[in-house]
């Protein structure tokens, strides 16, 4: 199977799953105490590198009694920047389990959402899992940012604004300047957790990120066929699985889209349909209508307007590729999570403990809590 055909099949099946999930109501929380504590870690694992492994091992070292639950972004295989992942979520989950996670569950469809929307979904997932601990890697050594981490661990909300971080409690400016993306995720998550009234006091585990591990460099070397040069940044298990998936023509996926579906949507959708897509703006719609039909993605990119985010164009590509309308996205977010979809587990004992937590804490639509 050609790689773009493989991606097309993923998008098709995931769209079906999205619509099925959207028929369900959200899980109802009836209890907020896990019998077995949970470390809930959101990480893309694209791919799982030594920095991810270090963060996982540090969290497990601090709380060996807890289940390490990896929340791995799911549907449509697109990250918050709108870019495809290097491996499918099922293979990313497989790696997480091989390297130490107890449970891997499917996270939200980040590629069709704005950053605030998927941050809210992640927060709702943490609340639903009743996360006892939340490990997050951070990058900056700025003492002022470390003060913000302390502030967050006191259970206080902070909010990212253009080029500053402010307290949600008294609106005081805590830090001036632009944050690195990974550090921004921490602040955005704290804001969302505050908005849904989840008490995160003393729940974060902040771990300094390892130096000399670059996701960009990893993806460049994989794209160029140099997987064997990544031994200083990737665990051997990641290298082995990458090679296996490449041999099956199922990786690397980060340079491939569902081109046929994407161009068909762009060339056939009415103005009303285009305007009803999530995050899209009127100028981009006018540009598309004026200049279509498009026969390649590069020409299409030239017709997507720039925005505050440097990744806006890739996000819009993913939204056009999937073709899900904003009212459907809003309904999905309002009911998220509709169920806990388990992607992998270490053994039957940890699965039993995890399911016991869910059974005690949640009520699902039509009796469905997990899958």
Short mmCIF file of C-alpha atoms in Angstrom, two decimals:
data_model
loop_
_atom_site.label_atom_id
_atom_site.label_comp_id
_atom_site.label_asym_id
_atom_site.label_seq_id
_atom_site.Cartn_x
_atom_site.Cartn_y
_atom_site.Cartn_z
CA UNK A 1 0.00 0.00 0.00
CA UNK A 2 1.29 3.46 -0.93
CA UNK A 3 1.85 5.74 2.05
CA UNK A 4 -0.67 8.38 0.94
CA UNK A 5 -3.26 5.61 0.48
CA UNK A 6 -2.46 4.40 4.00
CA UNK A 7 -3.01 7.94 5.32
CA UNK A 8 -6.26 8.25 3.36
CA UNK A 9 -7.53 5.07 5.05
CA UNK A 10 -6.64 6.44 8.50
CA UNK A 11 -8.50 9.71 7.89
CA UNK A 12 -11.56 7.83 6.61
CA UNK A 13 -11.75 5.47 9.59
CA UNK A 14 -11.02 8.21 12.11
CA UNK A 15 -13.76 10.42 10.69
CA UNK A 16 -16.20 7.55 11.16
CA UNK A 17 -15.02 7.12 14.77
CA UNK A 18 -15.35 10.87 15.41
CA UNK A 19 -19.00 10.87 14.31
CA UNK A 20 -19.77 7.76 16.35
CA UNK A 21 -18.21 9.33 19.45
CA UNK A 22 -20.14 12.52 18.81
CA UNK A 23 -23.40 10.63 19.28
CA UNK A 24 -22.45 9.92 22.91
CA UNK A 25 -22.82 12.09 25.98
CA UNK A 26 -19.83 12.89 28.15
CA UNK A 27 -18.72 10.58 30.94
CA UNK A 28 -20.21 11.55 34.29
CA UNK A 29 -17.83 11.76 37.26
CA UNK A 30 -19.36 10.22 40.40
CA UNK A 31 -16.22 9.84 42.53
CA UNK A 32 -12.89 11.70 42.65
CA UNK A 33 -10.64 9.23 44.45
CA UNK A 34 -8.63 6.61 42.61
CA UNK A 35 -8.07 3.33 44.39
CA UNK A 36 -4.78 3.07 42.52
CA UNK A 37 -3.12 6.50 42.01
CA UNK A 38 -2.71 7.70 38.43
CA UNK A 39 0.15 9.54 36.77
CA UNK A 40 -1.52 11.09 33.72
CA UNK A 41 1.03 12.15 31.13
CA UNK A 42 0.12 13.89 27.89
CA UNK A 43 2.91 13.38 25.36
CA UNK A 44 2.83 13.09 21.58
CA UNK A 45 5.74 10.61 21.36
CA UNK A 46 6.49 11.62 17.78
CA UNK A 47 8.62 9.60 18.14
CA UNK A 48 9.33 8.58 21.74
CA UNK A 49 12.85 9.87 22.46
CA UNK A 50 15.22 9.92 25.43
CA UNK A 51 13.67 13.13 26.77
CA UNK A 52 10.23 11.51 26.93
CA UNK A 53 11.76 8.44 28.56
CA UNK A 54 13.59 10.53 31.17
CA UNK A 55 10.36 12.35 32.13
CA UNK A 56 8.47 9.05 32.39
CA UNK A 57 11.16 7.42 34.50
CA UNK A 58 11.39 10.41 36.85
CA UNK A 59 7.62 10.40 37.45
CA UNK A 60 7.63 6.64 38.06
CA UNK A 61 10.61 6.97 40.41
CA UNK A 62 8.77 9.56 42.52
CA UNK A 63 5.50 7.59 42.57
CA UNK A 64 6.19 3.88 42.02
CA UNK A 65 2.80 2.99 43.51
CA UNK A 66 0.94 4.80 40.71
CA UNK A 67 -0.23 3.68 37.27
CA UNK A 68 1.55 5.62 34.54
CA UNK A 69 -1.16 6.50 31.99
CA UNK A 70 0.11 7.93 28.71
CA UNK A 71 -2.51 10.15 27.04
CA UNK A 72 -1.56 9.94 23.36
CA UNK A 73 -3.25 12.30 20.85
CA UNK A 74 -5.64 10.35 18.72
CA UNK A 75 -7.97 10.89 15.81
CA UNK A 76 -6.61 12.11 12.46
CA UNK A 77 -2.96 11.77 13.56
CA UNK A 78 -2.26 15.50 13.52
CA UNK A 79 -0.57 17.48 16.29
CA UNK A 80 -1.49 20.88 17.70
CA UNK A 81 0.62 22.55 15.03
CA UNK A 82 -1.43 20.80 12.36
CA UNK A 83 1.44 18.54 11.29
CA UNK A 84 1.19 14.76 10.85
CA UNK A 85 2.80 12.47 13.40
CA UNK A 86 5.70 10.28 12.40
CA UNK A 87 3.91 7.09 13.54
CA UNK A 88 0.28 6.14 14.10
CA UNK A 89 -1.09 6.51 17.62
CA UNK A 90 -1.30 2.73 17.96
CA UNK A 91 2.43 2.39 17.31
CA UNK A 92 3.22 5.37 19.55
CA UNK A 93 1.18 3.65 22.26
CA UNK A 94 3.05 0.39 21.67
CA UNK A 95 6.35 2.18 22.19
CA UNK A 96 5.11 3.88 25.36
CA UNK A 97 4.14 0.51 26.86
CA UNK A 98 7.42 -1.12 25.82
CA UNK A 99 9.40 1.64 27.50
CA UNK A 100 7.57 1.82 30.82
CA UNK A 101 4.00 3.16 30.61
CA UNK A 102 1.36 0.99 32.27
CA UNK A 103 -1.61 2.15 30.19
CA UNK A 104 -1.92 4.16 26.96
CA UNK A 105 -5.21 5.91 26.20
CA UNK A 106 -6.35 7.95 23.22
CA UNK A 107 -6.23 11.71 23.62
CA UNK A 108 -8.14 14.40 21.69
CA UNK A 109 -7.95 15.06 17.93
CA UNK A 110 -5.54 17.96 18.24
CA UNK A 111 -5.09 18.71 14.54
CA UNK A 112 -8.65 19.96 14.01
CA UNK A 113 -8.70 22.23 17.07
CA UNK A 114 -7.26 25.52 18.20
CA UNK A 115 -4.68 25.42 21.01
CA UNK A 116 -7.22 26.53 23.62
CA UNK A 117 -9.68 23.88 22.48
CA UNK A 118 -7.31 20.93 22.71
CA UNK A 119 -5.86 22.23 25.98
CA UNK A 120 -9.41 22.19 27.35
CA UNK A 121 -9.91 18.61 26.11
CA UNK A 122 -6.67 17.48 27.73
CA UNK A 123 -7.77 19.07 30.99
CA UNK A 124 -11.12 17.30 30.77
CA UNK A 125 -9.30 14.00 30.22
CA UNK A 126 -7.09 14.61 33.28
CA UNK A 127 -10.18 15.45 35.35
CA UNK A 128 -12.02 12.35 34.11
CA UNK A 129 -9.02 10.14 34.95
CA UNK A 130 -8.82 11.97 38.31
CA UNK A 131 -5.10 12.50 37.69
CA UNK A 132 -3.13 12.34 40.93
CA UNK A 133 0.11 13.47 39.24
CA UNK A 134 0.83 15.27 35.96
CA UNK A 135 4.45 15.16 34.71
CA UNK A 136 5.54 17.91 32.33
CA UNK A 137 8.93 18.66 30.86
CA UNK A 138 10.03 22.29 30.78
CA UNK A 139 12.86 23.99 28.92
CA UNK A 140 13.68 27.50 30.11
CA UNK A 141 16.14 28.17 32.94
CA UNK A 142 14.67 31.63 33.55
CA UNK A 143 14.25 31.94 37.35
CA UNK A 144 11.05 33.92 36.78
CA UNK A 145 9.52 31.04 34.84
CA UNK A 146 10.50 28.65 37.61
CA UNK A 147 8.60 30.96 39.96
CA UNK A 148 5.57 30.46 37.71
CA UNK A 149 6.00 26.69 38.01
CA UNK A 150 5.96 27.08 41.80
CA UNK A 151 2.89 29.29 41.49
CA UNK A 152 1.14 26.60 39.42
CA UNK A 153 2.05 23.90 41.92
CA UNK A 154 0.28 25.94 44.56
CA UNK A 155 -2.87 25.25 42.55
CA UNK A 156 -3.12 28.78 41.17
CA UNK A 157 -4.19 29.47 37.61
CA UNK A 158 -2.10 31.36 35.09
CA UNK A 159 -3.01 32.50 31.61
CA UNK A 160 -0.87 33.08 28.51
CA UNK A 161 -1.40 36.45 26.87
CA UNK A 162 0.49 37.94 23.91
CA UNK A 163 4.09 38.13 25.17
CA UNK A 164 3.23 37.84 28.86
CA UNK A 165 1.88 35.46 31.51
CA UNK A 166 -0.69 36.74 34.00
CA UNK A 167 -2.25 35.44 37.20
CA UNK A 168 -5.88 34.37 36.80
CA UNK A 169 -6.37 35.26 40.46
CA UNK A 170 -5.44 38.95 40.48
CA UNK A 171 -4.44 39.65 36.83
CA UNK A 172 -0.88 40.44 37.93
CA UNK A 173 1.75 40.09 35.19
CA UNK A 174 4.04 37.25 36.26
CA UNK A 175 6.38 37.13 33.26
CA UNK A 176 7.06 39.27 30.20
CA UNK A 177 8.15 37.77 26.89
CA UNK A 178 7.35 34.83 24.62
CA UNK A 179 7.53 31.26 25.90
CA UNK A 180 9.04 28.22 24.24
CA UNK A 181 6.26 25.97 22.92
CA UNK A 182 6.71 23.26 25.58
CA UNK A 183 6.64 25.83 28.36
CA UNK A 184 3.58 27.46 26.79
CA UNK A 185 1.76 24.11 26.98
CA UNK A 186 2.27 24.05 30.76
CA UNK A 187 0.78 27.52 31.19
CA UNK A 188 -2.11 26.81 28.82
CA UNK A 189 -2.88 23.55 30.63
CA UNK A 190 -2.90 25.30 34.02
CA UNK A 191 -5.35 27.84 32.61
CA UNK A 192 -7.68 25.14 31.29
CA UNK A 193 -7.51 23.11 34.50
CA UNK A 194 -8.49 26.23 36.42
CA UNK A 195 -11.43 26.91 34.09
CA UNK A 196 -12.89 23.42 34.69
CA UNK A 197 -12.36 23.69 38.48
CA UNK A 198 -9.88 20.84 38.74
CA UNK A 199 -7.71 21.10 41.85
CA UNK A 200 -4.15 20.61 40.60
CA UNK A 201 -2.34 21.72 43.75
CA UNK A 202 0.87 19.69 44.18
CA UNK A 203 -0.08 17.45 41.27
CA UNK A 204 2.40 18.66 38.65
CA UNK A 205 5.79 16.99 38.38
CA UNK A 206 8.02 19.46 36.55
CA UNK A 207 11.01 17.79 34.94
CA UNK A 208 13.82 19.73 33.18
CA UNK A 209 14.12 18.63 29.59
CA UNK A 210 17.21 16.73 28.48
CA UNK A 211 19.67 18.67 26.38
CA UNK A 212 20.80 17.51 22.94
CA UNK A 213 17.48 15.86 22.08
CA UNK A 214 15.78 17.56 19.15
CA UNK A 215 12.47 16.37 17.72
CA UNK A 216 13.12 18.40 14.57
CA UNK A 217 16.54 16.81 14.06
CA UNK A 218 15.07 13.35 14.65
CA UNK A 219 12.37 13.85 12.01
CA UNK A 220 14.91 15.25 9.52
CA UNK A 221 17.19 12.23 9.86
CA UNK A 222 14.24 9.81 9.60
CA UNK A 223 12.99 11.59 6.46
CA UNK A 224 16.44 11.20 4.93
CA UNK A 225 16.65 7.50 5.80
CA UNK A 226 19.26 7.87 8.54
CA UNK A 227 17.47 6.15 11.44
CA UNK A 228 20.69 4.42 12.51
CA UNK A 229 22.28 7.80 13.27
CA UNK A 230 19.77 8.47 16.06
CA UNK A 231 21.19 6.21 18.77
CA UNK A 232 22.15 9.18 20.95
CA UNK A 233 18.58 10.57 20.97
CA UNK A 234 16.28 7.56 20.62
CA UNK A 235 15.90 4.37 22.69
CA UNK A 236 16.72 1.25 20.70
CA UNK A 237 13.06 0.21 20.90
CA UNK A 238 12.05 3.37 19.01
CA UNK A 239 14.69 2.79 16.35
CA UNK A 240 13.61 -0.84 15.88
CA UNK A 241 9.92 0.04 15.57
CA UNK A 242 10.62 2.90 13.17
CA UNK A 243 12.57 0.52 10.93
CA UNK A 244 9.76 -2.03 11.06
CA UNK A 245 7.08 0.54 10.16
CA UNK A 246 9.24 2.00 7.38
CA UNK A 247 9.64 -1.50 5.89
CA UNK A 248 5.83 -1.77 5.82
CA UNK A 249 5.49 1.67 4.21
CA UNK A 250 3.58 2.85 7.30
CA UNK A 251 6.22 5.42 8.29
CA UNK A 252 7.49 8.05 8.36
CA UNK A 253 4.09 9.76 8.09
CA UNK A 254 5.09 13.30 9.07
CA UNK A 255 5.71 14.35 5.45
CA UNK A 256 2.51 12.81 4.05
CA UNK A 257 -1.13 13.92 3.96
CA UNK A 258 -4.36 12.53 2.54
CA UNK A 259 -3.75 14.57 -0.60
CA UNK A 260 -6.67 13.24 -2.63
CA UNK A 261 -9.20 13.95 0.12
CA UNK A 262 -7.66 17.33 0.92
CA UNK A 263 -7.74 18.62 -2.66
CA UNK A 264 -11.17 17.16 -3.30
CA UNK A 265 -12.57 18.98 -0.25
CA UNK A 266 -10.94 22.27 -1.20
CA UNK A 267 -12.13 22.08 -4.79
CA UNK A 268 -15.69 20.90 -4.10
CA UNK A 269 -16.90 22.47 -0.86
CA UNK A 270 -19.39 25.31 -1.16
CA UNK A 271 -18.68 28.70 0.37
CA UNK A 272 -21.01 27.87 3.24
CA UNK A 273 -19.23 24.58 3.91
CA UNK A 274 -15.80 26.24 3.85
CA UNK A 275 -16.96 29.00 6.19
CA UNK A 276 -18.30 26.38 8.60
CA UNK A 277 -14.92 24.68 9.04
CA UNK A 278 -13.17 25.19 12.36
CA UNK A 279 -10.67 28.10 12.61
CA UNK A 280 -10.99 29.13 8.97
CA UNK A 281 -11.31 32.85 8.11
CA UNK A 282 -13.32 34.63 5.43
CA UNK A 283 -10.27 35.84 3.49
CA UNK A 284 -8.91 32.32 3.13
CA UNK A 285 -12.32 31.14 1.93
CA UNK A 286 -12.46 33.95 -0.65
CA UNK A 287 -8.93 33.11 -1.82
CA UNK A 288 -9.85 29.44 -2.25
CA UNK A 289 -13.04 30.18 -4.15
CA UNK A 290 -11.27 32.67 -6.43
CA UNK A 291 -8.27 30.50 -7.28
CA UNK A 292 -9.50 26.92 -7.31
CA UNK A 293 -9.28 24.28 -8.60
CA UNK A 294 -5.96 23.41 -6.93
CA UNK A 295 -3.92 20.44 -8.02
CA UNK A 296 -1.18 20.68 -5.38
CA UNK A 297 -0.85 21.63 -1.74
CA UNK A 298 1.85 24.29 -2.25
CA UNK A 299 -0.48 26.45 -4.32
CA UNK A 300 -3.18 25.99 -1.71
CA UNK A 301 -0.81 27.08 1.07
CA UNK A 302 -0.23 30.38 -0.75
CA UNK A 303 -3.96 31.10 -0.44
CA UNK A 304 -4.20 30.51 3.31
CA UNK A 305 -3.79 33.71 5.31
CA UNK A 306 -1.08 34.16 7.91
CA UNK A 307 -2.07 34.40 11.56
CA UNK A 308 -0.61 35.00 15.00
CA UNK A 309 0.55 31.39 15.15
CA UNK A 310 3.42 30.41 12.87
CA UNK A 311 1.67 27.04 12.41
CA UNK A 312 -1.69 28.42 11.31
CA UNK A 313 -1.34 27.33 7.68
CA UNK A 314 -0.65 23.72 8.63
CA UNK A 315 -3.60 23.74 11.02
CA UNK A 316 -5.89 24.97 8.26
CA UNK A 317 -4.54 22.26 5.93
CA UNK A 318 -5.48 19.62 8.51
CA UNK A 319 -8.94 21.10 8.97
CA UNK A 320 -9.50 21.15 5.19
CA UNK A 321 -8.12 17.61 4.95
CA UNK A 322 -10.51 16.17 7.55
CA UNK A 323 -13.55 18.27 6.63
CA UNK A 324 -15.30 18.40 10.02
CA UNK A 325 -17.45 21.45 10.70
CA UNK A 326 -17.12 23.79 13.66
CA UNK A 327 -20.48 22.90 15.22
CA UNK A 328 -19.40 19.25 15.26
CA UNK A 329 -16.09 20.19 16.88
CA UNK A 330 -17.88 22.28 19.54
CA UNK A 331 -20.27 19.43 20.33
CA UNK A 332 -17.34 17.02 20.58
CA UNK A 333 -15.49 19.30 23.01
CA UNK A 334 -18.61 19.88 25.14
CA UNK A 335 -19.04 16.11 25.54
CA UNK A 336 -15.36 15.16 25.82
CA UNK A 337 -14.37 12.53 26.76
CA UNK A 338 -17.28 10.35 25.70
CA UNK A 339 -15.35 7.20 26.59
CA UNK A 340 -11.84 6.15 27.55
CA UNK A 341 -10.32 4.38 24.57
CA UNK A 342 -7.47 2.12 25.69
CA UNK A 343 -4.68 1.80 23.11
CA UNK A 344 -2.43 -0.53 25.07
CA UNK A 345 -1.52 -1.85 28.51
CA UNK A 346 1.45 -3.46 30.25
CA UNK A 347 -0.33 -6.55 31.59
CA UNK A 348 -3.72 -7.77 32.78
CA UNK A 349 -3.01 -6.78 36.39
CA UNK A 350 -2.49 -3.08 35.61
CA UNK A 351 -5.44 -3.14 33.21
CA UNK A 352 -7.65 -4.52 35.97
CA UNK A 353 -6.52 -1.76 38.37
CA UNK A 354 -7.12 0.93 35.77
CA UNK A 355 -10.56 -0.39 34.83
CA UNK A 356 -11.43 -0.63 38.52
CA UNK A 357 -10.64 3.08 38.91
CA UNK A 358 -12.86 3.90 35.94
CA UNK A 359 -15.71 1.69 37.14
CA UNK A 360 -15.70 3.33 40.58
CA UNK A 361 -15.40 6.91 39.35
CA UNK A 362 -17.47 7.19 36.16
CA UNK A 363 -20.82 6.54 34.54
CA UNK A 364 -20.87 6.24 30.74
CA UNK A 365 -23.52 6.74 28.09
CA UNK A 366 -25.36 3.41 27.59
CA UNK A 367 -23.08 1.90 30.21
CA UNK A 368 -19.97 2.44 28.10
CA UNK A 369 -16.98 3.84 30.01
CA UNK A 370 -13.99 2.41 28.17
CA UNK A 371 -13.18 0.54 25.01
#
